[in-house]
Tab-separated table of C-alpha atoms and ligand atoms in Angstrom:
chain	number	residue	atom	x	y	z
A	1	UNK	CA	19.712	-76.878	33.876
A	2	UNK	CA	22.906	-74.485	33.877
A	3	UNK	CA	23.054	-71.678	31.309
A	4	UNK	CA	25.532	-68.876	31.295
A	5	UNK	CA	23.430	-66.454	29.565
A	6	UNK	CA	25.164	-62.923	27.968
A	7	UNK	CA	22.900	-59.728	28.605
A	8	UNK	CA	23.448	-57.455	25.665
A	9	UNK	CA	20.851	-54.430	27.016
A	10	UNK	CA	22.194	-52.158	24.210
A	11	UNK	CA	20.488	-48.640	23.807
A	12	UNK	CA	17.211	-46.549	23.930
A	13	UNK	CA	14.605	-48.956	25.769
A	14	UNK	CA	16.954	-51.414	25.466
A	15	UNK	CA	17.743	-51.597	29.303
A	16	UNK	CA	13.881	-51.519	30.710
A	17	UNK	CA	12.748	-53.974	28.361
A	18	UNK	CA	15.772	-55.986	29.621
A	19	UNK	CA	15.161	-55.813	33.207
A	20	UNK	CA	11.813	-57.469	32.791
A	21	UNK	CA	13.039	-60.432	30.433
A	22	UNK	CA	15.637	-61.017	33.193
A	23	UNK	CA	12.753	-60.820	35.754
A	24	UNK	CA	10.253	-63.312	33.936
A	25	UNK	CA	13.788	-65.669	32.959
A	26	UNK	CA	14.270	-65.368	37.200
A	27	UNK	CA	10.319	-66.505	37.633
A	28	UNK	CA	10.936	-69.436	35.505
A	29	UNK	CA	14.583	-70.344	37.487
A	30	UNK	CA	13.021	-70.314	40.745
A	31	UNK	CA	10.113	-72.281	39.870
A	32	UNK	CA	12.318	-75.367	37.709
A	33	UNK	CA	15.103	-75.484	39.675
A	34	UNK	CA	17.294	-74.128	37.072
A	35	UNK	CA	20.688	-72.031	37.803
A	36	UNK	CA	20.681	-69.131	34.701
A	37	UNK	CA	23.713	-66.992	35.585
A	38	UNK	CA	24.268	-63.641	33.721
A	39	UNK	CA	26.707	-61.333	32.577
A	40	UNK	CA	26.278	-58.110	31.036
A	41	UNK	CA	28.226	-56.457	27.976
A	42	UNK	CA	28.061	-53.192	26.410
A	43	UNK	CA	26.976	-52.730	22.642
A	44	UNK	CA	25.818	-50.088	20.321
A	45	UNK	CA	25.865	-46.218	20.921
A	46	UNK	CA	26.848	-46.920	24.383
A	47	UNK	CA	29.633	-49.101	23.330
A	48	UNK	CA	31.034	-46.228	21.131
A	49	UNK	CA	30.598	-43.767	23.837
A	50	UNK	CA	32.638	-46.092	25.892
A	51	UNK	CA	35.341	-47.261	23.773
A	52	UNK	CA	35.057	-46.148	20.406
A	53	UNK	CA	33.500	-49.856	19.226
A	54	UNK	CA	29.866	-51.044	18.926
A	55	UNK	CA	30.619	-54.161	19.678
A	56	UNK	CA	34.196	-54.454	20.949
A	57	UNK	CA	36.369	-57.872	21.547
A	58	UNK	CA	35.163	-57.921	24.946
A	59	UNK	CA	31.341	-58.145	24.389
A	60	UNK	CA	32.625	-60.716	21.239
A	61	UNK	CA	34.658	-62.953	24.203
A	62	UNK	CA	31.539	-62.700	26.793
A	63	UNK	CA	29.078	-64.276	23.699
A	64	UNK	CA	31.290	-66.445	23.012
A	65	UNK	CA	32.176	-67.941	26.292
A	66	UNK	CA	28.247	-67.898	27.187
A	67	UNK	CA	25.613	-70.651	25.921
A	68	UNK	CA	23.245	-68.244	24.632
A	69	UNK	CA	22.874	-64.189	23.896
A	70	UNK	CA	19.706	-62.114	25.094
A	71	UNK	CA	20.050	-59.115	23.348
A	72	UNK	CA	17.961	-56.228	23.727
A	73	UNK	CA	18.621	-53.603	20.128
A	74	UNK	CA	20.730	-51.018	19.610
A	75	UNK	CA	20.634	-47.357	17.568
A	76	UNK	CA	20.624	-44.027	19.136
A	77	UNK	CA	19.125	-40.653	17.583
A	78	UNK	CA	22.530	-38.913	17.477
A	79	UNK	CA	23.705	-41.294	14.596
A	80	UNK	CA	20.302	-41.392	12.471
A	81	UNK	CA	20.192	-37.687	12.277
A	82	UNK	CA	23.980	-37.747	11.657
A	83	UNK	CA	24.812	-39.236	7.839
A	84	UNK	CA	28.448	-38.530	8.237
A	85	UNK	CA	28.945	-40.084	11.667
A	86	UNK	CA	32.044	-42.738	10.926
A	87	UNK	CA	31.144	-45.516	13.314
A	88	UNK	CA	27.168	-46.128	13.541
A	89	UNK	CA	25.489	-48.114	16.368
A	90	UNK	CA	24.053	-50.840	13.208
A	91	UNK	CA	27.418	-52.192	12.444
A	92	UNK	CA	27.734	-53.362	15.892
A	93	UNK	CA	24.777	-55.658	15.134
A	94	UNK	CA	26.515	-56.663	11.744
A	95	UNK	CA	29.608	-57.274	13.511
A	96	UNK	CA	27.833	-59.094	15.947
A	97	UNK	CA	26.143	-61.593	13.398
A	98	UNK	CA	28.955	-62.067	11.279
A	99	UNK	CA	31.434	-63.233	13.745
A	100	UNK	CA	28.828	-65.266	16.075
A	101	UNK	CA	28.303	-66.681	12.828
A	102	UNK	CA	24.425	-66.215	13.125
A	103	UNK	CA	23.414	-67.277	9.624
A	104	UNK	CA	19.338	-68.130	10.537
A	105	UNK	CA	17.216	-66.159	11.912
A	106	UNK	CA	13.861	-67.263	12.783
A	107	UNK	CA	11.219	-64.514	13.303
A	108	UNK	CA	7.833	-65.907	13.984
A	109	UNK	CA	4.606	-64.363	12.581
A	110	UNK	CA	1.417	-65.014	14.788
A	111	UNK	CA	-1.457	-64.062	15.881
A	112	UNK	CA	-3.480	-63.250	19.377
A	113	UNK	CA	-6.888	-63.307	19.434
A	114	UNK	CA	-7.744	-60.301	21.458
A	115	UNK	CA	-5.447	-58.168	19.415
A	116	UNK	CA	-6.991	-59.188	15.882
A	117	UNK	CA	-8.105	-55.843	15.679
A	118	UNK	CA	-4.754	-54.074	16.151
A	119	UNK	CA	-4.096	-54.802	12.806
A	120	UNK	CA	-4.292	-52.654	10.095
A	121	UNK	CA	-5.570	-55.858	8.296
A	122	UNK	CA	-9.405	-57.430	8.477
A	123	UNK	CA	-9.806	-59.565	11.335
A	124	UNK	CA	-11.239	-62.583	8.917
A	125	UNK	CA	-8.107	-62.730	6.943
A	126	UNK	CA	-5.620	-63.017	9.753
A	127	UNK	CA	-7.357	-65.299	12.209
A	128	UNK	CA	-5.266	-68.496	12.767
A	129	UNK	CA	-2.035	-67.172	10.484
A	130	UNK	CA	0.840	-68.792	11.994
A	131	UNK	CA	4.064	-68.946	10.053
A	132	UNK	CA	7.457	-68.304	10.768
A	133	UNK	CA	10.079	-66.466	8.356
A	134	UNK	CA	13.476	-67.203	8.164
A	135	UNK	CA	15.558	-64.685	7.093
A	136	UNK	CA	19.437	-65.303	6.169
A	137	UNK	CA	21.225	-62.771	8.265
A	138	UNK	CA	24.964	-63.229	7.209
A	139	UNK	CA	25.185	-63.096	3.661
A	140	UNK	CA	24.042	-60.811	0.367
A	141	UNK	CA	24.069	-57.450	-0.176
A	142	UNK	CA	24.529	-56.764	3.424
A	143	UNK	CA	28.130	-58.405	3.395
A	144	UNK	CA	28.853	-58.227	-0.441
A	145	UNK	CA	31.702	-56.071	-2.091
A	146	UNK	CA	30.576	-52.477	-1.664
A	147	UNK	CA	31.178	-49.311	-4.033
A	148	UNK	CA	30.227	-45.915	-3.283
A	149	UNK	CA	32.068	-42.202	-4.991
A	150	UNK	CA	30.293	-39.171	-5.923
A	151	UNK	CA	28.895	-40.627	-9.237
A	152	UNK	CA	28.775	-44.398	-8.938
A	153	UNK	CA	27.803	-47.207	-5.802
A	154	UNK	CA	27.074	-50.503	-5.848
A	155	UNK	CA	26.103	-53.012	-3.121
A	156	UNK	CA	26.931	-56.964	-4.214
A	157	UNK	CA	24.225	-59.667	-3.500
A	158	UNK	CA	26.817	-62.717	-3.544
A	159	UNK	CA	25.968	-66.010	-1.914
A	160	UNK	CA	27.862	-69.022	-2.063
A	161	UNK	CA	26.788	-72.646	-2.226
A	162	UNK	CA	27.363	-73.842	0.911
A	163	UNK	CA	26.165	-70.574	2.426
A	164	UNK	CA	22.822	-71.571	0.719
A	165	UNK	CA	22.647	-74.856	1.731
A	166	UNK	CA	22.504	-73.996	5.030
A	167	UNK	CA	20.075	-72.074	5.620
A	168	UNK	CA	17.823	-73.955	3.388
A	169	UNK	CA	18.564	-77.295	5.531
A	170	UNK	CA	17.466	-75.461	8.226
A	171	UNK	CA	14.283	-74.041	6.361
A	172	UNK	CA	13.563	-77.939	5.415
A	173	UNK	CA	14.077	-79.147	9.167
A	174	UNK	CA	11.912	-76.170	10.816
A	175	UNK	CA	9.370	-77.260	7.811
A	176	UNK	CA	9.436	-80.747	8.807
A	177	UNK	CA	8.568	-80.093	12.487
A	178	UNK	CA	5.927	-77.810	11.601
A	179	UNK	CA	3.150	-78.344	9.202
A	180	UNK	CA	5.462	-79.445	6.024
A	181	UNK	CA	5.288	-76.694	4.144
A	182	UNK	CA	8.081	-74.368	2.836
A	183	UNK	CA	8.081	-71.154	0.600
A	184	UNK	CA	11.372	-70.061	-0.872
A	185	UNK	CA	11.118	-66.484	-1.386
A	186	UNK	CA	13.116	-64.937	-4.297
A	187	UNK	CA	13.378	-63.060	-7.186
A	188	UNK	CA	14.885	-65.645	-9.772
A	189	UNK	CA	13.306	-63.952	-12.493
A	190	UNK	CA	16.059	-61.471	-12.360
A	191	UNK	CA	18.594	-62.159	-10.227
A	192	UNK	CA	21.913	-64.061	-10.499
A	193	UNK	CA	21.685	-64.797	-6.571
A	194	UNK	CA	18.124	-65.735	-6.395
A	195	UNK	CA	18.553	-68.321	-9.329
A	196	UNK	CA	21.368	-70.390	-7.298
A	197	UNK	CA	18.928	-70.311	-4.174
A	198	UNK	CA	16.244	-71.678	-6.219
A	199	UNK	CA	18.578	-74.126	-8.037
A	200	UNK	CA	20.026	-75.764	-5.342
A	201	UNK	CA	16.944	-75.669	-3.248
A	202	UNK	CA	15.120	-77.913	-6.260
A	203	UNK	CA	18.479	-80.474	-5.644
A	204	UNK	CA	17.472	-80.377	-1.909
A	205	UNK	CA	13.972	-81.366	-2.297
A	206	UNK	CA	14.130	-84.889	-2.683
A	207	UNK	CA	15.849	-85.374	0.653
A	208	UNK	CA	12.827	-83.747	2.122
A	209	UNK	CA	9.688	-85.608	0.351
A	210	UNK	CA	7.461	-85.407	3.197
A	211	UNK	CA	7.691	-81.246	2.471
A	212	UNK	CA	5.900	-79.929	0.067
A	213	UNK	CA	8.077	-76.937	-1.449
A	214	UNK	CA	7.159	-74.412	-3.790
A	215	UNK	CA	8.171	-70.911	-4.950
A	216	UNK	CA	7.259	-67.247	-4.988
A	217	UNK	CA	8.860	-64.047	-6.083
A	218	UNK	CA	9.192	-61.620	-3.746
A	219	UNK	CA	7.073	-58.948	-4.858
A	220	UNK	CA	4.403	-61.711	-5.089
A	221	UNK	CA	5.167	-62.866	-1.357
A	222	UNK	CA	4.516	-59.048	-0.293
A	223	UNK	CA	1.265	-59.152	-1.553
A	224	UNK	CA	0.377	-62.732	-0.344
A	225	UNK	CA	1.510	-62.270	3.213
A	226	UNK	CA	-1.143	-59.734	3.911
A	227	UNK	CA	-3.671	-61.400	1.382
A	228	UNK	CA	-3.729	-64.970	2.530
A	229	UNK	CA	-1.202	-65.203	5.673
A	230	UNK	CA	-2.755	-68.178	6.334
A	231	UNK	CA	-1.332	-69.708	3.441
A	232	UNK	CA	2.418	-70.044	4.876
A	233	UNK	CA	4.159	-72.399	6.934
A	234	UNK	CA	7.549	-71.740	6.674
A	235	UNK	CA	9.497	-68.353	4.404
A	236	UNK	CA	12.788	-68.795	3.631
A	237	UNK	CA	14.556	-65.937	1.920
A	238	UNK	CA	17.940	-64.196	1.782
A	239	UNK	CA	19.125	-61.207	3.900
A	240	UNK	CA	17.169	-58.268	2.264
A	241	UNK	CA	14.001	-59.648	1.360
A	242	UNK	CA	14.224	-61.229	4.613
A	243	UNK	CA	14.710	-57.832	6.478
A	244	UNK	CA	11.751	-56.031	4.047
A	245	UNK	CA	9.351	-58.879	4.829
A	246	UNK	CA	9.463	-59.103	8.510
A	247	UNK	CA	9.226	-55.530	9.174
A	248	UNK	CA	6.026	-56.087	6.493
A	249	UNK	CA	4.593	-59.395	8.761
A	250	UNK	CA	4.590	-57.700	11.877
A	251	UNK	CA	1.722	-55.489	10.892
A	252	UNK	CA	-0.180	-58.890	11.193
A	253	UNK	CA	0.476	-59.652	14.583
A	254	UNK	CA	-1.064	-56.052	15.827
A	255	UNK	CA	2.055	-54.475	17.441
A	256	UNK	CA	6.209	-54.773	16.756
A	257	UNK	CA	6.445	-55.382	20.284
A	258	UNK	CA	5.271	-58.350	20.435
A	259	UNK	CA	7.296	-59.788	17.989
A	260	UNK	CA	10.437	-62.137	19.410
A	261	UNK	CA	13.190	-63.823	17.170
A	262	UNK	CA	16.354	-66.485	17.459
A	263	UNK	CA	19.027	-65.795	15.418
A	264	UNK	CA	21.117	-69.391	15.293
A	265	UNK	CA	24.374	-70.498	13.918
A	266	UNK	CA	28.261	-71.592	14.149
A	267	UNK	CA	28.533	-70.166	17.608
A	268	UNK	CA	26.374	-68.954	20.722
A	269	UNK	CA	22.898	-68.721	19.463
A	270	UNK	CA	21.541	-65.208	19.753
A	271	UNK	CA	17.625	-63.866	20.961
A	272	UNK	CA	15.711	-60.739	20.537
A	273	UNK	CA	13.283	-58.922	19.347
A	274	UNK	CA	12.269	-57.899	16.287
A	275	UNK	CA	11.902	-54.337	17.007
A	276	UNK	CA	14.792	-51.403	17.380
A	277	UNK	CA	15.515	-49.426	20.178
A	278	UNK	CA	13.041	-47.105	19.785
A	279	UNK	CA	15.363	-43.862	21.633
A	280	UNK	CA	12.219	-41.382	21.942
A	281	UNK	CA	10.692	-44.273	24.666
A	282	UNK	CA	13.103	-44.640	26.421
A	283	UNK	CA	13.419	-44.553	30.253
A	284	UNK	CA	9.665	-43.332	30.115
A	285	UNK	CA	8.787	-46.677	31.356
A	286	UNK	CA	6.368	-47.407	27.923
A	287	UNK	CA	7.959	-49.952	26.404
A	288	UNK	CA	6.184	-53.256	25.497
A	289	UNK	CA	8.575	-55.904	27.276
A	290	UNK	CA	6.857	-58.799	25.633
A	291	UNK	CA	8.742	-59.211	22.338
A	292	UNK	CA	11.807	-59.229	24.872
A	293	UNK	CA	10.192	-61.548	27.500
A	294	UNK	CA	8.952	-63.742	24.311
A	295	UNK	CA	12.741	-63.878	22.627
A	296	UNK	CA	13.491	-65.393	26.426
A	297	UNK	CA	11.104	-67.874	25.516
A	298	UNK	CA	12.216	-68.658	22.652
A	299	UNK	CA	15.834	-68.605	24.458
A	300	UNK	CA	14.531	-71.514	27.017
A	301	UNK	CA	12.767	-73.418	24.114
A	302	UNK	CA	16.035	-73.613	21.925
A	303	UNK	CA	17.308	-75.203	25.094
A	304	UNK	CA	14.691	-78.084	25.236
A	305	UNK	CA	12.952	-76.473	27.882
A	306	UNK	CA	9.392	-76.598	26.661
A	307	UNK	CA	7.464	-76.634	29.165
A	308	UNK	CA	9.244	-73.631	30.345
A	309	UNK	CA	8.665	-71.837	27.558
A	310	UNK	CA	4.953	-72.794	27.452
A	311	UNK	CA	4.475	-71.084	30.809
A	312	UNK	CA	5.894	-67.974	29.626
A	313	UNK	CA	3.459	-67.415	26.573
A	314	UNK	CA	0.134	-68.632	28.564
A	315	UNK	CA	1.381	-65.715	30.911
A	316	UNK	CA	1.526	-63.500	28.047
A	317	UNK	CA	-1.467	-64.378	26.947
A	318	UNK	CA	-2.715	-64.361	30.268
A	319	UNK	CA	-1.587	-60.492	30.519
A	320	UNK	CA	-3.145	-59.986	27.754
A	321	UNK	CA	-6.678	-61.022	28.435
A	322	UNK	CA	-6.103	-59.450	31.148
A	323	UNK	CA	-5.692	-56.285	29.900
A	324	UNK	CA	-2.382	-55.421	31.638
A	325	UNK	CA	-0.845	-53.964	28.078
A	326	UNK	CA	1.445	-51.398	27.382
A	327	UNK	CA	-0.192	-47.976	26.187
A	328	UNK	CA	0.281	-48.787	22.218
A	329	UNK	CA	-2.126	-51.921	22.559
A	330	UNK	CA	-4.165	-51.165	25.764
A	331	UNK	CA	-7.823	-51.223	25.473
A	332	UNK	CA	-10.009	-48.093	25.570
A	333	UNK	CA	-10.500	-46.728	28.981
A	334	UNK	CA	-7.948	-49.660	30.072
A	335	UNK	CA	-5.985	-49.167	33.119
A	336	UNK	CA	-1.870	-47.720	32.456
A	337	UNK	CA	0.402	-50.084	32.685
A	338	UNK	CA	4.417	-49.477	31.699
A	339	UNK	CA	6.968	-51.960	31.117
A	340	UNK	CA	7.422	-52.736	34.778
A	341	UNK	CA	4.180	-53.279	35.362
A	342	UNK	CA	3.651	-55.630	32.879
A	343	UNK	CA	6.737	-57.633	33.355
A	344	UNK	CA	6.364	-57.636	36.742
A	345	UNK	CA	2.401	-59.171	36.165
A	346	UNK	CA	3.816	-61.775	33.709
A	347	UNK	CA	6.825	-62.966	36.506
A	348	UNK	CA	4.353	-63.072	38.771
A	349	UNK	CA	1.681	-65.255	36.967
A	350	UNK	CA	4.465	-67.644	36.961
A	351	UNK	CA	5.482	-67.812	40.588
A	352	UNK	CA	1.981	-68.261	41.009
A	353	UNK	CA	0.801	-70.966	37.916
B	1	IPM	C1	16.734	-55.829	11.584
B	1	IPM	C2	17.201	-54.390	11.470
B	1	IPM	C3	18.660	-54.365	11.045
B	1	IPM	C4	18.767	-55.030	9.701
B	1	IPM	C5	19.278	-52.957	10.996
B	1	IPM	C6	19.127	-52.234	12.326
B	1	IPM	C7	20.711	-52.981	10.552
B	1	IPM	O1	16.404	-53.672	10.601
B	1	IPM	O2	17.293	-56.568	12.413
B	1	IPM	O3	15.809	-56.211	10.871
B	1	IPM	O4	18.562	-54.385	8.658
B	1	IPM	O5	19.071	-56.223	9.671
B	2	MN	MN1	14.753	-54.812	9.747
């Protein structure tokens, strides 16, 4: 297969973890035949240093012209210490969204074995969780009407119908090819917003009977993601509970780097990981690449390319029972291994499988 693929490396560890998705995306080329070509664009902090834009019409044309995104994060120190700083590396991302048009995002939640007891949670409780959220990324209060003077601000959780009904159609199709069941997360006890989610996704139902749908507040889903995460299938939930509950679900899988996502929609579809760009790490050669080398998986899957992707997480795991891990999830008295290292291990289980 052909794909033009955009590299959006973006800031802090951005780059190294990159380099090694690249690599392991190169392992899997070689070894299928495929011809993945590449072409880089700047976003972020380094896109403002360059020209004032973090993510400027060129980077926009390169996604658009490509048949996927591999995207690295963005953010840089200077701006989160500076509250007055005009442009900010974040609105690159929600520019970046909005006009790809990347209303879904899909961040799986799971588990690996040897790294049950990274968690912060008991080992009995998370064994076998598998579930995927899906957040809405282009709508709510991140988009709504905002307000903000010395006495008064306001941030507007709109959503529109169809907006809604898209997202939830593809909450009912990832729940069909799964195990059939789907949570809508909201909070229609109080809000306008979440009421309209939870009326229209009652009208959906029927066209789904094979899924068996029901509903949870968010507070409640908070509490029941880390108190029976074996209990979900599917999430499906608007922009900021969406954002709140996947930063609260990767404390279940033992490490943020090891957490990839897809972010679908109108236009190119867009992967990465679910962590930032982390600015303290970077070029210190510590960076977990396997959220980034996962989110190529995910890339190749999207693409029908299962088998592909297959290889790629029975390296991971491979690497991982292996014990060639990045310091924040090495074993005691395990051997250092940076992000090189362990890309470079993973690429190389595949030339070899
Ligand atoms: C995420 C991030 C972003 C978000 C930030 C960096 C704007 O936290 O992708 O979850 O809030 O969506
Ligand atoms: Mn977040």
């Amino acid at each position: 297969m052909d794909l033009k693929i955009a590299v959006l490396s973006g800031d802090g560890i951005g780059p190294e973890i990159m380099r090694q998705g690249i690599a392991v995306m190169n392992a899997i080329a070689n070894k299928y035949g495929h011809q993945f070509s590449y072409t880089e664009a700047i976003c972020g902090a380094h896109a403002i240093d360059a020209v004032g834009d973090p993510f400027p019409e060129e980077t926009f044309k390169v996604c658009m012209d490509a048949d996927a995104v591999l995207f690295a994060a963005v953010g840089d120190l200077r701006f989160d210490n500076n509250p007055t700083a005009k442009v900010r590396p974040e609105q690159g991302l929600l520019a970046m969204r909005k006009k790809l048009g990347l209303f879904a995002n899909i961040r799986p939640v799971a588990t690996f074995d040897c790294l049950l007891h990274k968690s912060p949670l008991k080992e009995e409780l998370l064994r076998g969780a598998d579930f995927i959220v899906i957040r809405e990324l282009t709508g709510g209060m991140y988009f709504g009407e905002k307000y903000q003077d010395n006495d008064k601000a306001y941030d507007t959780d709109i959503y529109t119908r169809p907006e809604i009904e898209r997202i939830l159609k593809v909450a009912f199709e990832y729940a069909m090819k799964r195990n059939k069941h789907l949570t809508v997360v909201d909070k229609a006890n109080v809000l306008a917003s979440s009421r309209l989610w939870r009326q229209i996704a009652k009208e959906m139902e029927p066209s789904y009977p094979e899924v068996t749908t029901d509903y949870m507040f968010i507070d409640n889903a908070a509490m029941r993601v880390l108190t029976e995460p074996r209990f979900f299938d599917v999430i499906v939930t608007e922009n900021t509970f969406g954002d709140i509950l996947t930063d609260e679900t990767s404390c279940i899988t033992g490490s943020m780097g090891l957490q990839p996502s897809a972010s679908l929609g109108e236009h190119t579809p867009l992967f990465e990981p679910v962590h930032g760009s982390w600015p303290q790490a970077a070029g210190k050669n510590l960076a977990n690449p396997v959220a980034q080398i996962l989110s190529a998986a995910m890339l190749l899957e999207h693409f029908g390319l299962n088998q592909e992707g297959a290889l790629i997480r029975t390296a991971v795991d491979a690497s991982l029972d292996a014990n060639v891990r990045t310091p924040e999830i090495q074993i005691e008295g395990g051997e250092h291994y940076g992000t090189e290292e362990v890309g470079k291990w993973i690429a190389d289980y595949i030339a070899n499988a």
